[in-house]
Amino acid sequence: MNIILDTHIFLWLISKDPRLSEDKSQAIINSNNQVFLSVVSIWECVIKYQIGKLSFPESPEIYLPQKRSDHLIKILDIKENTIKQLIKLPMIHKDPFDRLIICQSLEHSLTIMTEDEAILNYPNLSFYSSNIP
């Protein structure tokens, strides 16, 4: 399975937050899965760090890529085709970071791992579910 992590899932993973279920954690570390983190998530975290909504043990430009690498998560860049998906995307979710992650999942046929109810309301997306082996 090819999975893209929503930003909060990545943050829960690297902070060992108990809100990340065991099955999701196992799916992330399962070597049969390719797991991606959008560069959008790094961007979002840096902005939230700068305005004081997030803190990390090191500066985010060092800490976040290192944690991504430690967990063997691949980075997914934004391409022009990603942006082109935005015009077709219903305005169910207003957050621009999440909307870009949704567009990346559509463009690359990735399964989204999220707990965000607004994202879960989008049709035609593939979502990680604990009942998937």
N, CA, C and O atoms as a printed pandas DataFrame, in Angstrom:
     atom_number atom_name residue_name chain_id  residue_number  x_coord  y_coord  z_coord
0              1         N          MET        A               1    0.842   -1.177    0.000
1              2        CA          MET        A               1    0.000    0.000    0.000
2              3         C          MET        A               1    0.889    1.243    0.000
3              4         O          MET        A               1    1.936    1.273    0.648
4              5         N          ASN        A               2    0.463    2.247   -0.723
5              6        CA          ASN        A               2    1.155    3.532   -0.750
6              7         C          ASN        A               2    0.345    4.530    0.071
7              8         O          ASN        A               2   -0.807    4.826   -0.246
8              9         N          ILE        A               3    0.960    5.036    1.118
9             10        CA          ILE        A               3    0.260    5.854    2.112
10            11         C          ILE        A               3    0.882    7.248    2.172
11            12         O          ILE        A               3    2.103    7.402    2.146
12            13         N          ILE        A               4    0.015    8.259    2.253
13            14        CA          ILE        A               4    0.477    9.611    2.563
14            15         C          ILE        A               4   -0.056    9.964    3.948
15            16         O          ILE        A               4   -1.243    9.799    4.226
16            17         N          LEU        A               5    0.826   10.448    4.808
17            18        CA          LEU        A               5    0.448   10.795    6.169
18            19         C          LEU        A               5   -0.059   12.225    6.232
19            20         O          LEU        A               5    0.539   13.137    5.660
20            21         N          ASP        A               6   -1.158   12.406    6.926
21            22        CA          ASP        A               6   -1.575   13.760    7.261
22            23         C          ASP        A               6   -0.575   14.279    8.297
23            24         O          ASP        A               6    0.049   13.493    9.010
24            25         N          THR        A               7   -0.427   15.583    8.376
25            26        CA          THR        A               7    0.588   16.186    9.244
26            27         C          THR        A               7    0.457   15.718   10.687
27            28         O          THR        A               7    1.462   15.386   11.317
28            29         N          HIS        A               8   -0.756   15.683   11.219
29            30        CA          HIS        A               8   -0.908   15.302   12.626
30            31         C          HIS        A               8   -0.500   13.849   12.861
31            32         O          HIS        A               8   -0.001   13.521   13.938
32            33         N          ILE        A               9   -0.700   12.989   11.893
33            34        CA          ILE        A               9   -0.291   11.585   12.047
34            35         C          ILE        A               9    1.236   11.510   12.167
35            36         O          ILE        A               9    1.761   10.793   13.018
36            37         N          PHE        A              10    1.940   12.252   11.313
37            38        CA          PHE        A              10    3.402   12.292   11.401
38            39         C          PHE        A              10    3.853   12.830   12.754
39            40         O          PHE        A              10    4.756   12.269   13.374
40            41         N          LEU        A              11    3.237   13.902   13.210
41            42        CA          LEU        A              11    3.604   14.479   14.510
42            43         C          LEU        A              11    3.326   13.500   15.647
43            44         O          LEU        A              11    4.126   13.388   16.577
44            45         N          TRP        A              12    2.206   12.795   15.582
45            46        CA          TRP        A              12    1.906   11.785   16.601
46            47         C          TRP        A              12    2.945   10.676   16.574
47            48         O          TRP        A              12    3.368   10.191   17.624
48            49         N          LEU        A              13    3.357   10.275   15.380
49            50        CA          LEU        A              13    4.355    9.214   15.245
50            51         C          LEU        A              13    5.677    9.617   15.884
51            52         O          LEU        A              13    6.230    8.871   16.692
52            53         N          ILE        A              14    6.180   10.783   15.530
53            54        CA          ILE        A              14    7.514   11.170   16.008
54            55         C          ILE        A              14    7.520   11.561   17.487
55            56         O          ILE        A              14    8.573   11.567   18.124
56            57         N          SER        A              15    6.352   11.886   18.030
57            58        CA          SER        A              15    6.281   12.236   19.458
58            59         C          SER        A              15    5.775   11.076   20.316
59            60         O          SER        A              15    5.606   11.210   21.528
60            61         N          LYS        A              16    5.539    9.940   19.666
61            62        CA          LYS        A              16    4.992    8.751   20.349
62            63         C          LYS        A              16    3.689    9.068   21.081
63            64         O          LYS        A              16    3.455    8.608   22.198
64            65         N          ASP        A              17    2.860    9.855   20.430
65            66        CA          ASP        A              17    1.573   10.264   20.988
66            67         C          ASP        A              17    0.621    9.069   21.011
67            68         O          ASP        A              17    0.483    8.379   20.001
68            69         N          PRO        A              18   -0.036    8.811   22.141
69            70        CA          PRO        A              18   -0.947    7.654   22.231
70            71         C          PRO        A              18   -2.181    7.762   21.336
71            72         O          PRO        A              18   -2.901    6.777   21.171
72            73         N          ARG        A              19   -2.440    8.929   20.757
73            74        CA          ARG        A              19   -3.567    9.043   19.825
74            75         C          ARG        A              19   -3.313    8.285   18.527
75            76         O          ARG        A              19   -4.255    7.983   17.793
76            77         N          LEU        A              20   -2.050    7.975   18.237
77            78        CA          LEU        A              20   -1.738    7.178   17.049
78            79         C          LEU        A              20   -1.962    5.714   17.414
79            80         O          LEU        A              20   -1.249    5.148   18.242
80            81         N          SER        A              21   -2.959    5.121   16.785
81            82        CA          SER        A              21   -3.306    3.737   17.111
82            83         C          SER        A              21   -2.177    2.786   16.729
83            84         O          SER        A              21   -1.344    3.089   15.874
84            85         N          GLU        A              22   -2.173    1.649   17.375
85            86        CA          GLU        A              22   -1.158    0.632   17.104
86            87         C          GLU        A              22   -1.226    0.160   15.656
87            88         O          GLU        A              22   -0.190   -0.041   15.021
88            89         N          ASP        A              23   -2.437   -0.020   15.130
89            90        CA          ASP        A              23   -2.546   -0.502   13.746
90            91         C          ASP        A              23   -1.995    0.525   12.753
91            92         O          ASP        A              23   -1.374    0.145   11.760
92            93         N          LYS        A              24   -2.211    1.810   13.003
93            94        CA          LYS        A              24   -1.652    2.833   12.117
94            95         C          LYS        A              24   -0.128    2.871   12.247
95            96         O          LYS        A              24    0.583    2.977   11.247
96            97         N          SER        A              25    0.355    2.785   13.454
97            98        CA          SER        A              25    1.794    2.761   13.673
98            99         C          SER        A              25    2.440    1.573   12.957
99           100         O          SER        A              25    3.496    1.715   12.342
100          101         N          GLN        A              26    1.810    0.417   13.039
101          102        CA          GLN        A              26    2.327   -0.785   12.374
102          103         C          GLN        A              26    2.291   -0.638   10.853
103          104         O          GLN        A              26    3.202   -1.093   10.162
104          105         N          ALA        A              27    1.252   -0.010   10.340
105          106        CA          ALA        A              27    1.165    0.210    8.889
106          107         C          ALA        A              27    2.295    1.109    8.406
107          108         O          ALA        A              27    2.831    0.911    7.315
108          109         N          ILE        A              28    2.654    2.091    9.213
109          110        CA          ILE        A              28    3.731    3.015    8.844
110          111         C          ILE        A              28    5.076    2.283    8.804
111          112         O          ILE        A              28    5.886    2.526    7.910
112          113         N          ILE        A              29    5.312    1.403    9.753
113          114        CA          ILE        A              29    6.608    0.725    9.803
114          115         C          ILE        A              29    6.654   -0.557    8.955
115          116         O          ILE        A              29    7.719   -1.152    8.788
116          117         N          ASN        A              30    5.520   -0.970    8.432
117          118        CA          ASN        A              30    5.458   -2.179    7.614
118          119         C          ASN        A              30    6.265   -1.967    6.321
119          120         O          ASN        A              30    5.964   -1.073    5.530
120          121         N          SER        A              31    7.271   -2.787    6.127
121          122        CA          SER        A              31    8.151   -2.623    4.956
122          123         C          SER        A              31    7.449   -2.908    3.629
123          124         O          SER        A              31    7.984   -2.578    2.570
124          125         N          ASN        A              32    6.269   -3.510    3.666
125          126        CA          ASN        A              32    5.493   -3.732    2.439
126          127         C          ASN        A              32    4.785   -2.463    1.974
127          128         O          ASN        A              32    4.296   -2.403    0.846
128          129         N          ASN        A              33    4.727   -1.458    2.829
129          130        CA          ASN        A              33    4.070   -0.195    2.493
130          131         C          ASN        A              33    5.109    0.861    2.150
131          132         O          ASN        A              33    6.177    0.916    2.759
132          133         N          GLN        A              34    4.790    1.693    1.176
133          134        CA          GLN        A              34    5.581    2.895    0.927
134          135         C          GLN        A              34    4.843    4.046    1.594
135          136         O          GLN        A              34    3.664    4.283    1.330
136          137         N          VAL        A              35    5.550    4.755    2.457
137          138        CA          VAL        A              35    4.918    5.821    3.232
138          139         C          VAL        A              35    5.551    7.147    2.835
139          140         O          VAL        A              35    6.772    7.274    2.747
140          141         N          PHE        A              36    4.691    8.125    2.598
141          142        CA          PHE        A              36    5.121    9.440    2.139
142          143         C          PHE        A              36    4.652   10.522    3.110
143          144         O          PHE        A              36    3.613   10.401    3.758
144          145         N          LEU        A              37    5.447   11.571    3.184
145          146        CA          LEU        A              37    5.075   12.791    3.885
146          147         C          LEU        A              37    5.205   13.918    2.879
147          148         O          LEU        A              37    6.224   14.048    2.201
148          149         N          SER        A              38    4.181   14.718    2.788
149          150        CA          SER        A              38    4.214   15.839    1.860
150          151         C          SER        A              38    5.141   16.928    2.382
151          152         O          SER        A              38    5.205   17.177    3.586
152          153         N          VAL        A              39    5.855   17.571    1.471
153          154        CA          VAL        A              39    6.645   18.736    1.832
154          155         C          VAL        A              39    5.725   19.807    2.432
155          156         O          VAL        A              39    6.175   20.668    3.188
156          157         N          VAL        A              40    4.449   19.744    2.090
157          158        CA          VAL        A              40    3.447   20.652    2.656
158          159         C          VAL        A              40    3.381   20.491    4.178
159          160         O          VAL        A              40    3.209   21.474    4.898
160          161         N          SER        A              41    3.515   19.277    4.658
161          162        CA          SER        A              41    3.483   19.032    6.112
162          163         C          SER        A              41    4.681   19.673    6.803
163          164         O          SER        A              41    4.548   20.231    7.893
164          165         N          ILE        A              42    5.845   19.593    6.174
165          166        CA          ILE        A              42    7.035   20.233    6.749
166          167         C          ILE        A              42    6.820   21.751    6.783
167          168         O          ILE        A              42    7.124   22.407    7.779
168          169         N          TRP        A              43    6.299   22.288    5.698
169          170        CA          TRP        A              43    6.007   23.721    5.597
170          171         C          TRP        A              43    5.037   24.138    6.713
171          172         O          TRP        A              43    5.264   25.131    7.403
172          173         N          GLU        A              44    3.967   23.376    6.877
173          174        CA          GLU        A              44    2.972   23.674    7.908
174          175         C          GLU        A              44    3.600   23.661    9.302
175          176         O          GLU        A              44    3.332   24.546   10.115
176          177         N          CYS        A              45    4.427   22.667    9.574
177          178        CA          CYS        A              45    5.068   22.560   10.888
178          179         C          CYS        A              45    6.024   23.716   11.155
179          180         O          CYS        A              45    6.082   24.226   12.274
180          181         N          VAL        A              46    6.768   24.129   10.146
181          182        CA          VAL        A              46    7.698   25.245   10.314
182          183         C          VAL        A              46    6.924   26.525   10.628
183          184         O          VAL        A              46    7.317   27.291   11.507
184          185         N          ILE        A              47    5.835   26.752    9.915
185          186        CA          ILE        A              47    5.019   27.944   10.182
186          187         C          ILE        A              47    4.461   27.898   11.606
187          188         O          ILE        A              47    4.520   28.896   12.324
188          189         N          LYS        A              48    3.929   26.763   12.014
189          190        CA          LYS        A              48    3.371   26.648   13.368
190          191         C          LYS        A              48    4.459   26.771   14.434
191          192         O          LYS        A              48    4.202   27.287   15.522
192          193         N          TYR        A              49    5.654   26.310   14.136
193          194        CA          TYR        A              49    6.791   26.485   15.042
194          195         C          TYR        A              49    7.111   27.974   15.193
195          196         O          TYR        A              49    7.322   28.466   16.302
196          197         N          GLN        A              50    7.144   28.679   14.062
197          198        CA          GLN        A              50    7.479   30.097   14.078
198          199         C          GLN        A              50    6.472   30.942   14.852
199          200         O          GLN        A              50    6.844   31.944   15.464
200          201         N          ILE        A              51    5.202   30.546   14.828
201          202        CA          ILE        A              51    4.190   31.337   15.542
202          203         C          ILE        A              51    3.924   30.790   16.948
203          204         O          ILE        A              51    3.037   31.280   17.647
204          205         N          GLY        A              52    4.690   29.779   17.359
205          206        CA          GLY        A              52    4.611   29.280   18.723
206          207         C          GLY        A              52    3.558   28.213   18.979
207          208         O          GLY        A              52    3.278   27.900   20.136
208          209         N          LYS        A              53    2.964   27.644   17.930
209          210        CA          LYS        A              53    1.947   26.596   18.112
210          211         C          LYS        A              53    2.546   25.200   18.201
211          212         O          LYS        A              53    1.872   24.267   18.636
212          213         N          LEU        A              54    3.799   25.045   17.796
213          214        CA          LEU        A              54    4.500   23.761   17.885
214          215         C          LEU        A              54    5.887   24.002   18.461
215          216         O          LEU        A              54    6.492   25.054   18.251
216          217         N          SER        A              55    6.377   23.011   19.189
217          218        CA          SER        A              55    7.766   23.066   19.648
218          219         C          SER        A              55    8.416   21.720   19.353
219          220         O          SER        A              55    7.753   20.684   19.313
220          221         N          PHE        A              56    9.714   21.760   19.149
221          222        CA          PHE        A              56   10.498   20.571   18.852
222          223         C          PHE        A              56   11.790   20.631   19.659
223          224         O          PHE        A              56   12.212   21.711   20.071
224          225         N          PRO        A              57   12.422   19.481   19.888
225          226        CA          PRO        A              57   13.682   19.481   20.642
226          227         C          PRO        A              57   14.843   20.145   19.894
227          228         O          PRO        A              57   15.841   20.532   20.503
228          229         N          GLU        A              58   14.703   20.274   18.565
229          230        CA          GLU        A              58   15.688   20.966   17.731
230          231         C          GLU        A              58   14.921   21.841   16.752
231          232         O          GLU        A              58   13.698   21.754   16.641
232          233         N          SER        A              59   15.656   22.679   16.050
233          234        CA          SER        A              59   15.037   23.511   15.037
234          235         C          SER        A              59   14.365   22.615   13.990
235          236         O          SER        A              59   14.936   21.593   13.609
236          237         N          PRO        A              60   13.165   22.977   13.518
237          238        CA          PRO        A              60   12.394   22.079   12.646
238          239         C          PRO        A              60   13.069   21.721   11.327
239          240         O          PRO        A              60   12.825   20.642   10.787
240          241         N          GLU        A              61   13.918   22.611   10.794
241          242        CA          GLU        A              61   14.564   22.280    9.516
242          243         C          GLU        A              61   15.596   21.158    9.678
243          244         O          GLU        A              61   16.018   20.552    8.693
244          245         N          ILE        A              62   15.992   20.889   10.907
245          246        CA          ILE        A              62   16.887   19.764   11.209
246          247         C          ILE        A              62   16.077   18.581   11.733
247          248         O          ILE        A              62   16.236   17.452   11.269
248          249         N          TYR        A              63   15.214   18.851   12.695
249          250        CA          TYR        A              63   14.485   17.806   13.402
250          251         C          TYR        A              63   13.503   17.037   12.513
251          252         O          TYR        A              63   13.493   15.806   12.528
252          253         N          LEU        A              64   12.696   17.738   11.756
253          254        CA          LEU        A              64   11.644   17.070   10.976
254          255         C          LEU        A              64   12.201   16.176    9.870
255          256         O          LEU        A              64   11.760   15.033    9.749
256          257         N          PRO        A              65   13.151   16.646    9.056
257          258        CA          PRO        A              65   13.722   15.733    8.049
258          259         C          PRO        A              65   14.419   14.522    8.687
259          260         O          PRO        A              65   14.372   13.417    8.148
260          261         N          GLN        A              66   15.066   14.742    9.839
261          262        CA          GLN        A              66   15.741   13.624   10.499
262          263         C          GLN        A              66   14.730   12.583   10.966
263          264         O          GLN        A              66   14.947   11.386   10.781
264          265         N          LYS        A              67   13.639   13.021   11.564
265          266        CA          LYS        A              67   12.607   12.088   12.035
266          267         C          LYS        A              67   11.942   11.377   10.861
267          268         O          LYS        A              67   11.634   10.188   10.945
268          269         N          ARG        A              68   11.722   12.098    9.780
269          270        CA          ARG        A              68   11.150   11.478    8.582
270          271         C          ARG        A              68   12.080   10.383    8.078
271          272         O          ARG        A              68   11.641    9.280    7.755
272          273         N          SER        A              69   13.353   10.697    8.017
273          274        CA          SER        A              69   14.354    9.734    7.560
274          275         C          SER        A              69   14.467    8.543    8.528
275          276         O          SER        A              69   14.569    7.396    8.093
276          277         N          ASP        A              70   14.450    8.817    9.820
277          278        CA          ASP        A              70   14.529    7.748   10.834
278          279         C          ASP        A              70   13.420    6.717   10.649
279          280         O          ASP        A              70   13.623    5.529   10.897
280          281         N          HIS        A              71   12.251    7.174   10.214
281          282        CA          HIS        A              71   11.098    6.293   10.042
282          283         C          HIS        A              71   10.944    5.785    8.602
283          284         O          HIS        A              71    9.939    5.166    8.252
284          285         N          LEU        A              72   11.968    6.062    7.775
285          286        CA          LEU        A              72   11.990    5.597    6.376
286          287         C          LEU        A              72   10.796    6.101    5.564
287          288         O          LEU        A              72   10.278    5.407    4.690
288          289         N          ILE        A              73   10.381    7.316    5.875
289          290        CA          ILE        A              73    9.261    7.951    5.184
290          291         C          ILE        A              73    9.831    8.811    4.063
291          292         O          ILE        A              73   10.756    9.596    4.271
292          293         N          LYS        A              74    9.266    8.651    2.885
293          294        CA          LYS        A              74    9.727    9.399    1.711
294          295         C          LYS        A              74    9.053   10.769    1.666
295          296         O          LYS        A              74    7.910   10.927    2.094
296          297         N          ILE        A              75    9.778   11.753    1.141
297          298        CA          ILE        A              75    9.196   13.086    0.983
298          299         C          ILE        A              75    8.490   13.164   -0.368
299          300         O          ILE        A              75    8.948   12.584   -1.353
300          301         N          LEU        A              76    7.386   13.878   -0.403
301          302        CA          LEU        A              76    6.633   14.057   -1.637
302          303         C          LEU        A              76    6.558   15.554   -1.936
303          304         O          LEU        A              76    5.934   16.320   -1.202
304          305         N          ASP        A              77    7.208   15.948   -3.024
305          306        CA          ASP        A              77    7.246   17.357   -3.412
306          307         C          ASP        A              77    5.940   17.781   -4.068
307          308         O          ASP        A              77    5.142   16.951   -4.503
308          309         N          ILE        A              78    5.744   19.091   -4.128
309          310        CA          ILE        A              78    4.599   19.663   -4.826
310          311         C          ILE        A              78    5.013   19.931   -6.265
311          312         O          ILE        A              78    6.050   20.540   -6.528
312          313         N          LYS        A              79    4.193   19.469   -7.177
313          314        CA          LYS        A              79    4.427   19.693   -8.606
314          315         C          LYS        A              79    3.281   20.532   -9.167
315          316         O          LYS        A              79    2.241   20.693   -8.528
316          317         N          GLU        A              80    3.486   21.053  -10.350
317          318        CA          GLU        A              80    2.445   21.856  -10.991
318          319         C          GLU        A              80    1.148   21.064  -11.139
319          320         O          GLU        A              80    0.062   21.616  -10.960
320          321         N          ASN        A              81    1.252   19.782  -11.463
321          322        CA          ASN        A              81    0.040   18.955  -11.596
322          323         C          ASN        A              81   -0.724   18.836  -10.286
323          324         O          ASN        A              81   -1.946   18.683  -10.287
324          325         N          THR        A              82   -0.009   18.905   -9.172
325          326        CA          THR        A              82   -0.680   18.893   -7.863
326          327         C          THR        A              82   -1.578   20.111   -7.734
327          328         O          THR        A              82   -2.731   20.004   -7.316
328          329         N          ILE        A              83   -1.048   21.258   -8.094
329          330        CA          ILE        A              83   -1.793   22.510   -7.996
330          331         C          ILE        A              83   -3.002   22.479   -8.925
331          332         O          ILE        A              83   -4.062   23.002   -8.582
332          333         N          LYS        A              84   -2.849   21.873  -10.088
333          334        CA          LYS        A              84   -3.956   21.786  -11.043
334          335         C          LYS        A              84   -5.136   20.995  -10.475
335          336         O          LYS        A              84   -6.277   21.205  -10.885
336          337         N          GLN        A              85   -4.867   20.092   -9.538
337          338        CA          GLN        A              85   -5.942   19.316   -8.917
338          339         C          GLN        A              85   -6.847   20.196   -8.041
339          340         O          GLN        A              85   -8.017   19.873   -7.837
340          341         N          LEU        A              86   -6.308   21.297   -7.531
341          342        CA          LEU        A              86   -7.062   22.155   -6.602
342          343         C          LEU        A              86   -8.379   22.663   -7.191
343          344         O          LEU        A              86   -9.392   22.718   -6.494
344          345         N          ILE        A              87   -8.364   23.028   -8.453
345          346        CA          ILE        A              87   -9.557   23.614   -9.072
346          347         C          ILE        A              87  -10.719   22.622   -9.102
347          348         O          ILE        A              87  -11.884   23.020   -9.092
348          349         N          LYS        A              88  -10.397   21.337   -9.137
349          350        CA          LYS        A              88  -11.428   20.298   -9.185
350          351         C          LYS        A              88  -11.889   19.866   -7.797
351          352         O          LYS        A              88  -12.878   19.145   -7.667
352          353         N          LEU        A              89  -11.183   20.301   -6.770
353          354        CA          LEU        A              89  -11.441   19.827   -5.410
354          355         C          LEU        A              89  -12.587   20.605   -4.757
355          356         O          LEU        A              89  -12.528   21.832   -4.681
356          357         N          PRO        A              90  -13.627   19.912   -4.288
357          358        CA          PRO        A              90  -14.715   20.621   -3.594
358          359         C          PRO        A              90  -14.183   21.332   -2.336
359          360         O          PRO        A              90  -13.205   20.894   -1.730
360          361         N          MET        A              91  -14.834   22.413   -1.965
361          362        CA          MET        A              91  -14.399   23.213   -0.809
362          363         C          MET        A              91  -14.925   22.642    0.512
363          364         O          MET        A              91  -15.428   23.387    1.352
364          365         N          ILE        A              92  -14.811   21.352    0.692
365          366        CA          ILE        A              92  -15.224   20.713    1.949
366          367         C          ILE        A              92  -14.280   21.140    3.067
367          368         O          ILE        A              92  -14.718   21.441    4.177
368          369         N          HIS        A              93  -13.002   21.165    2.773
369          370        CA          HIS        A              93  -11.980   21.540    3.748
370          371         C          HIS        A              93  -11.364   22.861    3.309
371          372         O          HIS        A              93  -11.004   23.021    2.143
372          373         N          LYS        A              94  -11.243   23.800    4.225
373          374        CA          LYS        A              94  -10.724   25.126    3.891
374          375         C          LYS        A              94   -9.215   25.251    4.113
375          376         O          LYS        A              94   -8.599   26.176    3.583
376          377         N          ASP        A              95   -8.606   24.347    4.878
377          378        CA          ASP        A              95   -7.190   24.431    5.196
378          379         C          ASP        A              95   -6.349   24.188    3.941
379          380         O          ASP        A              95   -6.435   23.115    3.344
380          381         N          PRO        A              96   -5.536   25.169    3.531
381          382        CA          PRO        A              96   -4.774   25.009    2.282
382          383         C          PRO        A              96   -3.741   23.879    2.346
383          384         O          PRO        A              96   -3.472   23.246    1.325
384          385         N          PHE        A              97   -3.164   23.615    3.506
385          386        CA          PHE        A              97   -2.192   22.528    3.637
386          387         C          PHE        A              97   -2.885   21.181    3.407
387          388         O          PHE        A              97   -2.395   20.343    2.649
388          389         N          ASP        A              98   -4.007   20.988    4.057
389          390        CA          ASP        A              98   -4.739   19.732    3.893
390          391         C          ASP        A              98   -5.261   19.572    2.473
391          392         O          ASP        A              98   -5.266   18.463    1.939
392          393         N          ARG        A              99   -5.695   20.652    1.862
393          394        CA          ARG        A              99   -6.180   20.571    0.487
394          395         C          ARG        A              99   -5.063   20.118   -0.469
395          396         O          ARG        A              99   -5.313   19.348   -1.397
396          397         N          LEU        A             100   -3.847   20.592   -0.240
397          398        CA          LEU        A             100   -2.728   20.157   -1.078
398          399         C          LEU        A             100   -2.381   18.685   -0.839
399          400         O          LEU        A             100   -2.047   17.968   -1.782
400          401         N          ILE        A             101   -2.457   18.237    0.401
401          402        CA          ILE        A             101   -2.220   16.817    0.696
402          403         C          ILE        A             101   -3.276   15.958    0.001
403          404         O          ILE        A             101   -2.959   14.900   -0.543
404          405         N          ILE        A             102   -4.510   16.405    0.019
405          406        CA          ILE        A             102   -5.584   15.691   -0.689
406          407         C          ILE        A             102   -5.262   15.628   -2.179
407          408         O          ILE        A             102   -5.395   14.575   -2.803
408          409         N          CYS        A             103   -4.840   16.756   -2.748
409          410        CA          CYS        A             103   -4.491   16.784   -4.179
410          411         C          CYS        A             103   -3.350   15.826   -4.490
411          412         O          CYS        A             103   -3.369   15.157   -5.524
412          413         N          GLN        A             104   -2.372   15.754   -3.620
413          414        CA          GLN        A             104   -1.264   14.819   -3.836
414          415         C          GLN        A             104   -1.743   13.374   -3.779
415          416         O          GLN        A             104   -1.282   12.531   -4.548
416          417         N          SER        A             105   -2.664   13.093   -2.870
417          418        CA          SER        A             105   -3.176   11.722   -2.785
418          419         C          SER        A             105   -3.919   11.347   -4.066
419          420         O          SER        A             105   -3.826   10.212   -4.533
420          421         N          LEU        A             106   -4.650   12.296   -4.628
421          422        CA          LEU        A             106   -5.358   12.051   -5.883
422          423         C          LEU        A             106   -4.380   11.887   -7.049
423          424         O          LEU        A             106   -4.497   10.956   -7.846
424          425         N          GLU        A             107   -3.436   12.783   -7.131
425          426        CA          GLU        A             107   -2.478   12.767   -8.240
426          427         C          GLU        A             107   -1.653   11.486   -8.271
427          428         O          GLU        A             107   -1.373   10.948   -9.342
428          429         N          HIS        A             108   -1.266   11.000   -7.097
429          430        CA          HIS        A             108   -0.364    9.845   -7.015
430          431         C          HIS        A             108   -1.060    8.553   -6.579
431          432         O          HIS        A             108   -0.400    7.543   -6.336
432          433         N          SER        A             109   -2.382    8.584   -6.481
433          434        CA          SER        A             109   -3.170    7.408   -6.048
434          435         C          SER        A             109   -2.673    6.863   -4.709
435          436         O          SER        A             109   -2.380    5.675   -4.574
436          437         N          LEU        A             110   -2.586    7.749   -3.733
437          438        CA          LEU        A             110   -2.111    7.384   -2.401
438          439         C          LEU        A             110   -3.270    7.269   -1.423
439          440         O          LEU        A             110   -4.268    7.982   -1.531
440          441         N          THR        A             111   -3.123    6.374   -0.482
441          442        CA          THR        A             111   -4.082    6.218    0.609
442          443         C          THR        A             111   -3.728    7.223    1.695
443          444         O          THR        A             111   -2.578    7.294    2.129
444          445         N          ILE        A             112   -4.711    8.000    2.132
445          446        CA          ILE        A             112   -4.464    9.010    3.170
446          447         C          ILE        A             112   -4.667    8.391    4.548
447          448         O          ILE        A             112   -5.662    7.712    4.800
448          449         N          MET        A             113   -3.705    8.638    5.434
449          450        CA          MET        A             113   -3.849    8.249    6.830
450          451         C          MET        A             113   -4.105    9.530    7.616
451          452         O          MET        A             113   -3.224   10.381    7.740
452          453         N          THR        A             114   -5.316    9.658    8.142
453          454        CA          THR        A             114   -5.732   10.875    8.838
454          455         C          THR        A             114   -6.794   10.555    9.872
455          456         O          THR        A             114   -7.422    9.497    9.838
456          457         N          GLU        A             115   -6.980   11.483   10.786
457          458        CA          GLU        A             115   -8.112   11.467   11.718
458          459         C          GLU        A             115   -8.957   12.723   11.519
459          460         O          GLU        A             115   -9.892   12.968   12.280
460          461         N          ASP        A             116   -8.639   13.505   10.518
461          462        CA          ASP        A             116   -9.309   14.769   10.238
462          463         C          ASP        A             116  -10.668   14.499    9.588
463          464         O          ASP        A             116  -10.740   14.011    8.460
464          465         N          GLU        A             117  -11.732   14.818   10.306
465          466        CA          GLU        A             117  -13.095   14.551    9.827
466          467         C          GLU        A             117  -13.402   15.268    8.515
467          468         O          GLU        A             117  -14.106   14.724    7.664
468          469         N          ALA        A             118  -12.883   16.476    8.346
469          470        CA          ALA        A             118  -13.148   17.209    7.103
470          471         C          ALA        A             118  -12.535   16.480    5.912
471          472         O          ALA        A             118  -13.161   16.388    4.856
472          473         N          ILE        A             119  -11.323   15.963    6.068
473          474        CA          ILE        A             119  -10.700   15.198    4.984
474          475         C          ILE        A             119  -11.485   13.918    4.732
475          476         O          ILE        A             119  -11.683   13.525    3.582
476          477         N          LEU        A             120  -11.929   13.273    5.791
477          478        CA          LEU        A             120  -12.655   12.007    5.660
478          479         C          LEU        A             120  -13.994   12.175    4.934
479          480         O          LEU        A             120  -14.595   11.191    4.501
480          481         N          ASN        A             121  -14.459   13.420    4.803
481          482        CA          ASN        A             121  -15.721   13.680    4.098
482          483         C          ASN        A             121  -15.561   13.804    2.588
483          484         O          ASN        A             121  -16.553   13.936    1.872
484          485         N          TYR        A             122  -14.329   13.763    2.098
485          486        CA          TYR        A             122  -14.117   13.873    0.652
486          487         C          TYR        A             122  -14.468   12.571   -0.045
487          488         O          TYR        A             122  -14.086   11.492    0.410
488          489         N          PRO        A             123  -15.199   12.673   -1.155
489          490        CA          PRO        A             123  -15.476   11.466   -1.945
490          491         C          PRO        A             123  -14.262   11.122   -2.814
491          492         O          PRO        A             123  -13.381   11.954   -3.032
492          493         N          ASN        A             124  -14.238    9.913   -3.291
493          494        CA          ASN        A             124  -13.237    9.458   -4.267
494          495         C          ASN        A             124  -11.805    9.461   -3.754
495          496         O          ASN        A             124  -10.864    9.523   -4.545
496          497         N          LEU        A             125  -11.630    9.395   -2.438
497          498        CA          LEU        A             125  -10.290    9.271   -1.871
498          499         C          LEU        A             125  -10.165    7.895   -1.229
499          500         O          LEU        A             125  -11.157    7.279   -0.840
500          501         N          SER        A             126   -8.940    7.436   -1.131
501          502        CA          SER        A             126   -8.665    6.184   -0.441
502          503         C          SER        A             126   -8.137    6.531    0.952
503          504         O          SER        A             126   -7.161    7.266    1.093
504          505         N          PHE        A             127   -8.794    5.993    1.971
505          506        CA          PHE        A             127   -8.402    6.268    3.352
506          507         C          PHE        A             127   -7.882    5.011    4.008
507          508         O          PHE        A             127   -8.389    3.916    3.765
508          509         N          TYR        A             128   -6.857    5.171    4.852
509          510        CA          TYR        A             128   -6.369    4.020    5.608
510          511         C          TYR        A             128   -7.428    3.648    6.636
511          512         O          TYR        A             128   -7.966    4.504    7.338
512          513         N          SER        A             129   -7.706    2.389    6.708
513          514        CA          SER        A             129   -8.661    1.855    7.686
514          515         C          SER        A             129   -7.996    0.706    8.411
515          516         O          SER        A             129   -7.225   -0.051    7.820
516          517         N          SER        A             130   -8.292    0.577    9.683
517          518        CA          SER        A             130   -7.667   -0.482   10.483
518          519         C          SER        A             130   -8.058   -1.876    9.998
519          520         O          SER        A             130   -7.398   -2.849   10.362
520          521         N          ASN        A             131   -9.102   -2.003    9.193
521          522        CA          ASN        A             131   -9.480   -3.327    8.716
522          523         C          ASN        A             131   -8.767   -3.719    7.422
523          524         O          ASN        A             131   -9.049   -4.767    6.841
524          525         N          ILE        A             132   -7.828   -2.855    6.973
525          526        CA          ILE        A             132   -7.013   -3.204    5.808
526          527         C          ILE        A             132   -5.801   -3.982    6.305
527          528         O          ILE        A             132   -5.124   -3.525    7.226
528          529         N          PRO        A             133   -5.510   -5.128    5.732
529          530        CA          PRO        A             133   -4.349   -5.896    6.230
530          531         C          PRO        A             133   -3.038   -5.190    5.960
531          532         O          PRO        A             133   -1.976   -5.703    6.315
